[in-house]
PDB file of C-alpha atoms in Angstrom:
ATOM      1  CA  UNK A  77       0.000   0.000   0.000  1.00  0.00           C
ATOM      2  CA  UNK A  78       2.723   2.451   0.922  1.00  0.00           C
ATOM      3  CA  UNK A  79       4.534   1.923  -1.865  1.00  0.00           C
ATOM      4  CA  UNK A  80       1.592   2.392  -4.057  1.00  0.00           C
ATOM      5  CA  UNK A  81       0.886   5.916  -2.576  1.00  0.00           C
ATOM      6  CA  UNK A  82       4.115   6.896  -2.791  1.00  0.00           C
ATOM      7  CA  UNK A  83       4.176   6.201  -6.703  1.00  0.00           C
ATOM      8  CA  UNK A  84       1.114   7.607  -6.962  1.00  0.00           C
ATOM      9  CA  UNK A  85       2.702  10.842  -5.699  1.00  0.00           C
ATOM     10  CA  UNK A  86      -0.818  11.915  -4.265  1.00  0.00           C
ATOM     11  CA  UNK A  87      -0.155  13.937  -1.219  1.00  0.00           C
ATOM     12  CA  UNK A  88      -4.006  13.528  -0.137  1.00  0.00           C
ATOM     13  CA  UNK A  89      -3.336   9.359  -0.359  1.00  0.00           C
ATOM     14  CA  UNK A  90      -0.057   9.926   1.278  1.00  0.00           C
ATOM     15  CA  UNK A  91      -1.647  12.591   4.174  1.00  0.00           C
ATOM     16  CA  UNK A  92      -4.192   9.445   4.964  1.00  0.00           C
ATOM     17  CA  UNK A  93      -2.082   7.144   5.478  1.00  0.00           C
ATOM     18  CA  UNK A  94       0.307   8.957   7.695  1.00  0.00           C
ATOM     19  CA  UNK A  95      -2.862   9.923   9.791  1.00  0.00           C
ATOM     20  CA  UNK A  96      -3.631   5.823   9.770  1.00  0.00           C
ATOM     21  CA  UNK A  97      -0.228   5.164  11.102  1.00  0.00           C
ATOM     22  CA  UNK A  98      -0.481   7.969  13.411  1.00  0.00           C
ATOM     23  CA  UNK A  99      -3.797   6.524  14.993  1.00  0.00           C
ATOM     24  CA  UNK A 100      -2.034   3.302  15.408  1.00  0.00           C
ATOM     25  CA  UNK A 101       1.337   5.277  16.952  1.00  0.00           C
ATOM     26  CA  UNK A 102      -1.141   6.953  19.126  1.00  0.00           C
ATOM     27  CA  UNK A 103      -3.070   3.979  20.596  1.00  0.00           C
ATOM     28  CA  UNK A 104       0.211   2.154  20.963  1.00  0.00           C
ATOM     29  CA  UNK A 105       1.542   5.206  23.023  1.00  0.00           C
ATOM     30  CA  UNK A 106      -1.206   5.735  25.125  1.00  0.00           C
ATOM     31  CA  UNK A 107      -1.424   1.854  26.133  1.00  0.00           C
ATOM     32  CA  UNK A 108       2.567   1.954  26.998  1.00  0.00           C
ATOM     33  CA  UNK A 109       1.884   5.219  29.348  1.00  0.00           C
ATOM     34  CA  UNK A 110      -1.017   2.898  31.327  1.00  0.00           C
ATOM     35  CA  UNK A 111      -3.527   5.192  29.848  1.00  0.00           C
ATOM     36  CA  UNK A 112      -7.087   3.424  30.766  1.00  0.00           C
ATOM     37  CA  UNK A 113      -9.320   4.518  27.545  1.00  0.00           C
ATOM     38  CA  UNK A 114      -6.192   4.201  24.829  1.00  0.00           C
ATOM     39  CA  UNK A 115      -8.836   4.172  21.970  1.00  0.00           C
ATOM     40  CA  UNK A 116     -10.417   7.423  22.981  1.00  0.00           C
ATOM     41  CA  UNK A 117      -7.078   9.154  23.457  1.00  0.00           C
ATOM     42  CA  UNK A 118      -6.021   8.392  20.132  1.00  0.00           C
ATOM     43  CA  UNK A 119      -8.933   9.481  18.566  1.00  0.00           C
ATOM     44  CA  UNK A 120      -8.437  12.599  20.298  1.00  0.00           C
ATOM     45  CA  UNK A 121      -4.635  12.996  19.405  1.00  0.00           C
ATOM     46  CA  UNK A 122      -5.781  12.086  15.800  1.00  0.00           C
ATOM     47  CA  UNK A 123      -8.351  14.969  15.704  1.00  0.00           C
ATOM     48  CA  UNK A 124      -6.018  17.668  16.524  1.00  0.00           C
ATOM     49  CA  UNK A 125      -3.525  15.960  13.622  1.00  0.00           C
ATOM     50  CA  UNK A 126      -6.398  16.099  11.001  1.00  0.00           C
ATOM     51  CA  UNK A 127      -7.344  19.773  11.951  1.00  0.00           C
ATOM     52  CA  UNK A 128      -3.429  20.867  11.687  1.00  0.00           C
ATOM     53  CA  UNK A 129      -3.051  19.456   8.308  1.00  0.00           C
ATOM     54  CA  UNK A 130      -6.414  20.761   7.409  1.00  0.00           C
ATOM     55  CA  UNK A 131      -5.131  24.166   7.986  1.00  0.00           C
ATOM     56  CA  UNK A 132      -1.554  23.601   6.786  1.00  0.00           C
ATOM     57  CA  UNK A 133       0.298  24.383   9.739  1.00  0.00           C
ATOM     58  CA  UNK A 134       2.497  21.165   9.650  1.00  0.00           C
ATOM     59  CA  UNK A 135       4.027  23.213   6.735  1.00  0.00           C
ATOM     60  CA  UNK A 136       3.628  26.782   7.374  1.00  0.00           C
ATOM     61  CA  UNK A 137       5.116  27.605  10.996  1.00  0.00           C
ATOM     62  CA  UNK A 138       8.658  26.135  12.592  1.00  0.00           C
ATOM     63  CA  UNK A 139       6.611  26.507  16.112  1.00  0.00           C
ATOM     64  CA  UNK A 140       5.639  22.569  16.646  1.00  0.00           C
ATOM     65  CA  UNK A 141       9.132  20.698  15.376  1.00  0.00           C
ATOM     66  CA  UNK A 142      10.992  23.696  17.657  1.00  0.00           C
ATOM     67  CA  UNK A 143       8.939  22.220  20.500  1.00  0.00           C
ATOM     68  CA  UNK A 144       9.086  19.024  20.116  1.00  0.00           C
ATOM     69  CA  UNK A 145      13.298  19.379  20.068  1.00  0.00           C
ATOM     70  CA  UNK A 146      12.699  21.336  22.992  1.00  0.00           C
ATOM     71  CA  UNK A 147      10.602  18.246  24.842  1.00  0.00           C
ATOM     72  CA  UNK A 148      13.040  15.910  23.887  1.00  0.00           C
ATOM     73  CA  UNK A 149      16.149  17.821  25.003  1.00  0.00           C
ATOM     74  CA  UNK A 150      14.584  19.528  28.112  1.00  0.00           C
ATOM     75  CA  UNK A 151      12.596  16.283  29.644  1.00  0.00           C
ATOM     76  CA  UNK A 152      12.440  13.048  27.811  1.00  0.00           C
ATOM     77  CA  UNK A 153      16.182  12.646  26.823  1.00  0.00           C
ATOM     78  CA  UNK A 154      17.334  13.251  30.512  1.00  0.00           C
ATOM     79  CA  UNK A 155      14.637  10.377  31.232  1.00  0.00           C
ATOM     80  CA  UNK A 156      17.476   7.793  30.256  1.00  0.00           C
ATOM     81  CA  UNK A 157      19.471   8.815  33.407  1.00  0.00           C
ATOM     82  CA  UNK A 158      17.154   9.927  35.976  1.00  0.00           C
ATOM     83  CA  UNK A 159      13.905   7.267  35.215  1.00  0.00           C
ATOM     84  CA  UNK A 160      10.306   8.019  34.637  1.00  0.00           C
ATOM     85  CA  UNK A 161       7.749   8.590  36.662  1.00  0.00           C
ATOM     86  CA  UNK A 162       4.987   6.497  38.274  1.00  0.00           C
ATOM     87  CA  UNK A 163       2.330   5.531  35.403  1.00  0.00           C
ATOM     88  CA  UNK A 164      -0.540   6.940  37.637  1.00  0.00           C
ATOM     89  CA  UNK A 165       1.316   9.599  39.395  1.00  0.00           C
ATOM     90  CA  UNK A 166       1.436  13.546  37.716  1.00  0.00           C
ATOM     91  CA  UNK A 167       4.347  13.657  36.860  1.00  0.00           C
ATOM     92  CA  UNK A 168       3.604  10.433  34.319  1.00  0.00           C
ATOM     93  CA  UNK A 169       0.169  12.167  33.022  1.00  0.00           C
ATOM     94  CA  UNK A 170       2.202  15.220  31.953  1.00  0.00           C
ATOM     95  CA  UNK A 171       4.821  12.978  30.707  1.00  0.00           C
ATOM     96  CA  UNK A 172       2.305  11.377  28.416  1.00  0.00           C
ATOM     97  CA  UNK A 173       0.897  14.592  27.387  1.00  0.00           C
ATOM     98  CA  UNK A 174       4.297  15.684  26.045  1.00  0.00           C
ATOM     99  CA  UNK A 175       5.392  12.821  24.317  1.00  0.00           C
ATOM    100  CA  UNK A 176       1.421  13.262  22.623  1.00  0.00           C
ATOM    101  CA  UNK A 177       3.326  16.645  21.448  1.00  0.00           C
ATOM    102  CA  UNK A 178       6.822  15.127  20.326  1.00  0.00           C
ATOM    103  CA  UNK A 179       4.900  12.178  18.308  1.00  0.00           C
ATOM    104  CA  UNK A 180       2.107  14.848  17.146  1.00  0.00           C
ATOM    105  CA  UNK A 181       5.250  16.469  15.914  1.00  0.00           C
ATOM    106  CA  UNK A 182       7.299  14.100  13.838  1.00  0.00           C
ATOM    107  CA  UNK A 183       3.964  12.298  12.066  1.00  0.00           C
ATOM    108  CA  UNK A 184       3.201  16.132  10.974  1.00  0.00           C
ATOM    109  CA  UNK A 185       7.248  16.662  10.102  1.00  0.00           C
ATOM    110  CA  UNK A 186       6.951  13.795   7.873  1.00  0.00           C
ATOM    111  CA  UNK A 187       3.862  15.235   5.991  1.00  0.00           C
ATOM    112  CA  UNK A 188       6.036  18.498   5.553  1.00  0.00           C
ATOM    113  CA  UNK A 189       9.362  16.073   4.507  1.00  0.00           C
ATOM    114  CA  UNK A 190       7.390  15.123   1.850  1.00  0.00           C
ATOM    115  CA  UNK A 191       5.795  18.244   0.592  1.00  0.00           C
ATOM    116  CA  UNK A 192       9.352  19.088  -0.158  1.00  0.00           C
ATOM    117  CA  UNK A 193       9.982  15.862  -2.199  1.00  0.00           C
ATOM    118  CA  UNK A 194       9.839  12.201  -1.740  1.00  0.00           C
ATOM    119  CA  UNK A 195      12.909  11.829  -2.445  1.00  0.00           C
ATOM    120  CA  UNK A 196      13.734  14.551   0.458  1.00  0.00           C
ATOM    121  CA  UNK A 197      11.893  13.008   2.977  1.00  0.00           C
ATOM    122  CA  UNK A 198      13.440   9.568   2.089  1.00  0.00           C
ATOM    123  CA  UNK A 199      16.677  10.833   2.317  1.00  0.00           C
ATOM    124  CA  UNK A 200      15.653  11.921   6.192  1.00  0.00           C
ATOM    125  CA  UNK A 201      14.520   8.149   7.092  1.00  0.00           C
ATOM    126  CA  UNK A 202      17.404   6.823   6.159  1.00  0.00           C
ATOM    127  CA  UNK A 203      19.840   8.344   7.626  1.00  0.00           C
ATOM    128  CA  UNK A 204      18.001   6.727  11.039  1.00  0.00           C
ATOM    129  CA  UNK A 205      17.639   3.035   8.747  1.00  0.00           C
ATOM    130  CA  UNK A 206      21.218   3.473   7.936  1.00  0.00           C
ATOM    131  CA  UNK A 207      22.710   4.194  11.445  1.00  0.00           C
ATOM    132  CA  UNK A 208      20.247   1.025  12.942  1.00  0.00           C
ATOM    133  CA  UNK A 209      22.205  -1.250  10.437  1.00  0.00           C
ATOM    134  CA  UNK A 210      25.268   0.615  11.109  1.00  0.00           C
ATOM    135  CA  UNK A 211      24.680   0.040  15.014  1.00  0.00           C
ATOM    136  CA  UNK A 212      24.042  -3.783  14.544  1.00  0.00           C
ATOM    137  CA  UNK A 213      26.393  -5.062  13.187  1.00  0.00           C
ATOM    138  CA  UNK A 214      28.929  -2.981  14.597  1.00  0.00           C
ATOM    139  CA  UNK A 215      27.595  -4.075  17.870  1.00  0.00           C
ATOM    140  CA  UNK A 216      27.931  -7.580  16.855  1.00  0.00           C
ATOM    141  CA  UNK A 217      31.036  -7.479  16.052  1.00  0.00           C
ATOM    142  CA  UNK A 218      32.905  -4.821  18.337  1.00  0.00           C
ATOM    143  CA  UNK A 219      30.464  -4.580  21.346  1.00  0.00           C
ATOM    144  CA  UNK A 220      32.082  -4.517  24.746  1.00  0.00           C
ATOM    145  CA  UNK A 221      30.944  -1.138  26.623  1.00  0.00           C
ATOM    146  CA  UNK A 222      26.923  -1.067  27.328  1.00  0.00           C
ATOM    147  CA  UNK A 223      25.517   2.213  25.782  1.00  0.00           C
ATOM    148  CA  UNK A 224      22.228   1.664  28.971  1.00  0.00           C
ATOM    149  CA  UNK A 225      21.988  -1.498  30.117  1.00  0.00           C
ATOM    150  CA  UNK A 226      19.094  -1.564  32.477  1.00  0.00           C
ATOM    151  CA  UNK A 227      17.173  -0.261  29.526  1.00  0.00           C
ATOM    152  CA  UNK A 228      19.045  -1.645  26.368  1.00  0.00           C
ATOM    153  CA  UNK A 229      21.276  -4.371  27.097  1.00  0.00           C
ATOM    154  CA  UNK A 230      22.054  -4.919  23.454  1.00  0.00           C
ATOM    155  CA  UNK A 231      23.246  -1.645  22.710  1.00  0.00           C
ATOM    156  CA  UNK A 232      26.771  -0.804  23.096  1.00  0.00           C
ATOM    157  CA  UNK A 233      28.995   2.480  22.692  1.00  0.00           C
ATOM    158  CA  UNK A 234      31.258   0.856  19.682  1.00  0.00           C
ATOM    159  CA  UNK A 235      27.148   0.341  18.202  1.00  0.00           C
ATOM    160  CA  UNK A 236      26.625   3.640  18.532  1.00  0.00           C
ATOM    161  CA  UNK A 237      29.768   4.968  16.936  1.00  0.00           C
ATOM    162  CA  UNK A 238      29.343   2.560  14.467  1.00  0.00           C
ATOM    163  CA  UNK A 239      26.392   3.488  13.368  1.00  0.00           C
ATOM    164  CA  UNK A 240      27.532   7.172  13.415  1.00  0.00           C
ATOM    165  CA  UNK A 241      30.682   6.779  11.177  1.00  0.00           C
ATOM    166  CA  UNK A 242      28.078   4.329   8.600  1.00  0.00           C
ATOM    167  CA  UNK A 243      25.985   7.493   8.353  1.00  0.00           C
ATOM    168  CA  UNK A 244      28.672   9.559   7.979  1.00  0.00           C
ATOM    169  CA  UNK A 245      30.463   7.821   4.792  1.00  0.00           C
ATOM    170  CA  UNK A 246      27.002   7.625   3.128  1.00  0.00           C
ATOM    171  CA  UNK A 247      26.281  11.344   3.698  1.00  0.00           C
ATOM    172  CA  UNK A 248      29.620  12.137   1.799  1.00  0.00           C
ATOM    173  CA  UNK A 249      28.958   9.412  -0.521  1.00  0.00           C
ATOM    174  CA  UNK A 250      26.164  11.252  -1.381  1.00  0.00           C
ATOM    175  CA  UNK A 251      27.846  14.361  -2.740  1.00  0.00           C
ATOM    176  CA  UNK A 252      29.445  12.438  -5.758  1.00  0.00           C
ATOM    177  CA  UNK A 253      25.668  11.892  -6.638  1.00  0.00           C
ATOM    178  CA  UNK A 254      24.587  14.219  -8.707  1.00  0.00           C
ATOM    179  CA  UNK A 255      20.634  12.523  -8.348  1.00  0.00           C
ATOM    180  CA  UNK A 256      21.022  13.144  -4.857  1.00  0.00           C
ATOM    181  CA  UNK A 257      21.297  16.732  -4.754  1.00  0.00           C
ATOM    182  CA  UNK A 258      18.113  17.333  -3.362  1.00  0.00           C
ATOM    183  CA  UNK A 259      18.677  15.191  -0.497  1.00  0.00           C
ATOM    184  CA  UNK A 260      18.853  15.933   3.397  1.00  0.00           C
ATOM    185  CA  UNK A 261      22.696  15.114   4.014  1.00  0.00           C
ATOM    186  CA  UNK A 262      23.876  17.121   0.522  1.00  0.00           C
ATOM    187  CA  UNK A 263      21.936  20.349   1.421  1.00  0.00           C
ATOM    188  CA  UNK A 264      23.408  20.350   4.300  1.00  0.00           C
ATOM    189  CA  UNK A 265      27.228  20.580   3.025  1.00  0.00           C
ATOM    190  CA  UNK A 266      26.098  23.065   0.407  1.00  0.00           C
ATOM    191  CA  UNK A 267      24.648  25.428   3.161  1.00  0.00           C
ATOM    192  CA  UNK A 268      27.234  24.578   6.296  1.00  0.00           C
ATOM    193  CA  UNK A 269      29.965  23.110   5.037  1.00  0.00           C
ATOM    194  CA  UNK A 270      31.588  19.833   5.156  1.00  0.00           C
ATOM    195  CA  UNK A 271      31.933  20.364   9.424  1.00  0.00           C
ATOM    196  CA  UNK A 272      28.331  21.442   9.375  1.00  0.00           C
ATOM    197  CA  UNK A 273      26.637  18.435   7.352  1.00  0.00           C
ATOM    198  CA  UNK A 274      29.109  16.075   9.887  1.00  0.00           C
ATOM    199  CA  UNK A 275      28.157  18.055  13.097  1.00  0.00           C
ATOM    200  CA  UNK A 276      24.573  17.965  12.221  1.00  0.00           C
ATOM    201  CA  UNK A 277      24.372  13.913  10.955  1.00  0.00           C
ATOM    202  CA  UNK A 278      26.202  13.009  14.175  1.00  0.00           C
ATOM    203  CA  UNK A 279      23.424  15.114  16.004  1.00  0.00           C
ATOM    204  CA  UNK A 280      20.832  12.956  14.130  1.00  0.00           C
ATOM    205  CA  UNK A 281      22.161   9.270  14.771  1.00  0.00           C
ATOM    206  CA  UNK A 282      22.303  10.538  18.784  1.00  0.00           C
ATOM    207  CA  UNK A 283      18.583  12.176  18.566  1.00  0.00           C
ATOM    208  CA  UNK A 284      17.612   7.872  16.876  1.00  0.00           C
ATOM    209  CA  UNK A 285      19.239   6.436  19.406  1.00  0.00           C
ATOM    210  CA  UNK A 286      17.612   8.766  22.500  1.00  0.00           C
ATOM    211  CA  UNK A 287      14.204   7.616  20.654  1.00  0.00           C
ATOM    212  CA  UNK A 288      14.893   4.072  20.306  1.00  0.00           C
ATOM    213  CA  UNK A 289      16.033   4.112  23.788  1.00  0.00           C
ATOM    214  CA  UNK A 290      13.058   5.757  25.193  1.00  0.00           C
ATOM    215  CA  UNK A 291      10.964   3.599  23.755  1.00  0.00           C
ATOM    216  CA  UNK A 292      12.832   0.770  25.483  1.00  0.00           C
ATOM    217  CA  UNK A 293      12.372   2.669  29.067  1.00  0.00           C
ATOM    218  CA  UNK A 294       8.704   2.720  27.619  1.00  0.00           C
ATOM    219  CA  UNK A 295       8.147  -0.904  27.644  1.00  0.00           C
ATOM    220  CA  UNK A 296      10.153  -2.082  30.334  1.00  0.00           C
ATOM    221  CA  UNK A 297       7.849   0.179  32.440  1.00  0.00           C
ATOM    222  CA  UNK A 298       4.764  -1.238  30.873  1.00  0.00           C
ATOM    223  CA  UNK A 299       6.032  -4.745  31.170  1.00  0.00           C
ATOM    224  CA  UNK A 300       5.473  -5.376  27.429  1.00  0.00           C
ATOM    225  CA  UNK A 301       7.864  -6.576  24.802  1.00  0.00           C
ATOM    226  CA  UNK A 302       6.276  -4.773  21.705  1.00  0.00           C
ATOM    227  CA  UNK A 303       4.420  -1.521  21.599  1.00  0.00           C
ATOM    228  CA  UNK A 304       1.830  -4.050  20.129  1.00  0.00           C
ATOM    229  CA  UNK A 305       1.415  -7.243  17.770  1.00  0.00           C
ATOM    230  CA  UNK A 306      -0.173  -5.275  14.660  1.00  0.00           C
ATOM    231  CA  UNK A 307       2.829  -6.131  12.235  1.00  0.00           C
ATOM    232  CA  UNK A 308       3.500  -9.814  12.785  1.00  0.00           C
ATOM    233  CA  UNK A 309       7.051 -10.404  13.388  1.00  0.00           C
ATOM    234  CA  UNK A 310       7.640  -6.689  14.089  1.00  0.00           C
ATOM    235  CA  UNK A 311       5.855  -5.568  17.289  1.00  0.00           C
ATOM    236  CA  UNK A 312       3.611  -2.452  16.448  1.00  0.00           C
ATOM    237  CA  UNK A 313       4.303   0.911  14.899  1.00  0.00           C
ATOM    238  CA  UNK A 314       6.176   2.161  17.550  1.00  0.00           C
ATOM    239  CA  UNK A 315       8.822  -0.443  17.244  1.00  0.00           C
ATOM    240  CA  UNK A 316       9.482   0.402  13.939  1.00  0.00           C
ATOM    241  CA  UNK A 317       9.895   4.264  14.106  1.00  0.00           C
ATOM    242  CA  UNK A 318      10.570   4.769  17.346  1.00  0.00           C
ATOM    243  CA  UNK A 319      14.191   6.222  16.160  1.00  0.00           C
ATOM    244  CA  UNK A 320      12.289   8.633  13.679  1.00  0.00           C
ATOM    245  CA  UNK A 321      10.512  10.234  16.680  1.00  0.00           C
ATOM    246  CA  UNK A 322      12.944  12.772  18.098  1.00  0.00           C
ATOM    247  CA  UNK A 323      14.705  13.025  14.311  1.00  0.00           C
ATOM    248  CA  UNK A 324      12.358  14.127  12.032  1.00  0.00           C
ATOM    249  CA  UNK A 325      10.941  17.245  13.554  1.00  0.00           C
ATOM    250  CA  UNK A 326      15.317  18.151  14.069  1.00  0.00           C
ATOM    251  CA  UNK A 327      15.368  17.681  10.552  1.00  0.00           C
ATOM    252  CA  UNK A 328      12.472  19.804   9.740  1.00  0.00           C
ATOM    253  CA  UNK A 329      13.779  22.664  11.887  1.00  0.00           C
ATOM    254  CA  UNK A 330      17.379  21.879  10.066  1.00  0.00           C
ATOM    255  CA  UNK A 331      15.911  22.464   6.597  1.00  0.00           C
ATOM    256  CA  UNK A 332      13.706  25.627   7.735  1.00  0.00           C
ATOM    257  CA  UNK A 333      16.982  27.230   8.332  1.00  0.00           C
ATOM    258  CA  UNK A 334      18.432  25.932   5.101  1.00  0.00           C
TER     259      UNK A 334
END
């Protein structure tokens, strides 16, 4: 189906579906945070997406991805050291409420990715794909020093960096490209540089890994091994861009000042 939209190149199809897997992000979300009436949060939550793209904010105003960066680097990033709260206490309610907010934010960043180009907002999504692969198998093979092991075990540091230097060699792989100039990583070095486009990929693999991580911290919380079983094999939608969470609205606010 996705694939079919995206060929298509119908940014009504395209809008739907990204509001279908934003229902299903939402219900998943709501059920890790203990939330007692998950279905009627989530239609809430998808309301206030349909009325924002109704009225073309998620392209017109910086306001929403600058928050969500804000939430991330302010309260749910320092999460990994200091814990989260009780599920039923009020500290977790407003924690819910602001993670709403940060995955309000990068299902509406994606919408404006791909107003730009699919191409564009493709070349966004994989930098996280590419740093995930990156991560693995340089894990595998090199992993000694746990990156947050009561949340992650399986991550490591030399993962991390692996994945970081993997991103890194495709960004400036992508400069000899000349079908690739209208991509993420390329704009960058034509606006900032060679040190900016680094500084500002290295920024993105840490903002995938801070998502993939909270996620984790998510569901050992919850007690649950998958945000849900809705893709067989895969856990829910959650699982699967978890990473893309905290990175797309960074790169929205990245390409605003480009």
């Amino acid at each position: 189906m996705l694939l079919a939209v995206l060929s298509s190149g119908s940014w009504l199809a395209f809008a739907v579906l990204t509001g279908a897997f934003f229902a299903v992000a939402s219900w998943e979300c709501l059920r890790l945070f203990g939330n007692r009436q998950p279905l009627f949060g989530a239609a809430i939550w998808v309301a206030a997406f349909a009325w924002l793209v109704y009225n073309g904010n998620y392209n017109q105003s910086i306001l929403l991805p600058a928050i969500c960066v804000a939430i991330w680097a302010a309260r749910l990033t320092p999460s990994l050291a200091i814990g989260l709260p009780p599920q039923d206490s009020m500290n977790g309610r407003f924690l819910t409420g602001i993670y709403g907010i940060a995955l309000l934010g990068a299902f509406l960043g994606i919408l404006a990715l791909f107003a730009h180009s699919v191409l564009y907002m493709f070349s966004v999504m994989m930098l996280v794909w590419i740093a995930d692969v990156g991560a693995y198998f340089s894990g595998k093979a090199f992993g000694k020093r746990k990156l947050a092991p009561s949340i992650s075990p399986g991550k490591s540091w030399e993962g991390a960096i692996g994945g970081a230097l993997l991103v890194l060699a495709a960004g400036f792989a992508s400069l000899a490209v000349p079908a690739l100039e209208d991509t993420f990583a390329v704009q960058l070095f034509r606006h900032w540089g060679v040190a900016g486009m680094a500084a500002v990929l290295i920024l993105m693999v840490a903002a995938s890994i801070v998502g993939d991580l909270f996620e984790s911290q998510l569901k050992r919380r919850a007690g649950m091994k998958d945000s849900s079983n809705l893709l067989p094999g895969h856990g829910g939608v959650l699982d699967r861009l978890d990473a893309l969470i905290p990175t797309v609205p960074l790169a929205v606010l990245f390409s605003h000042w480009m």
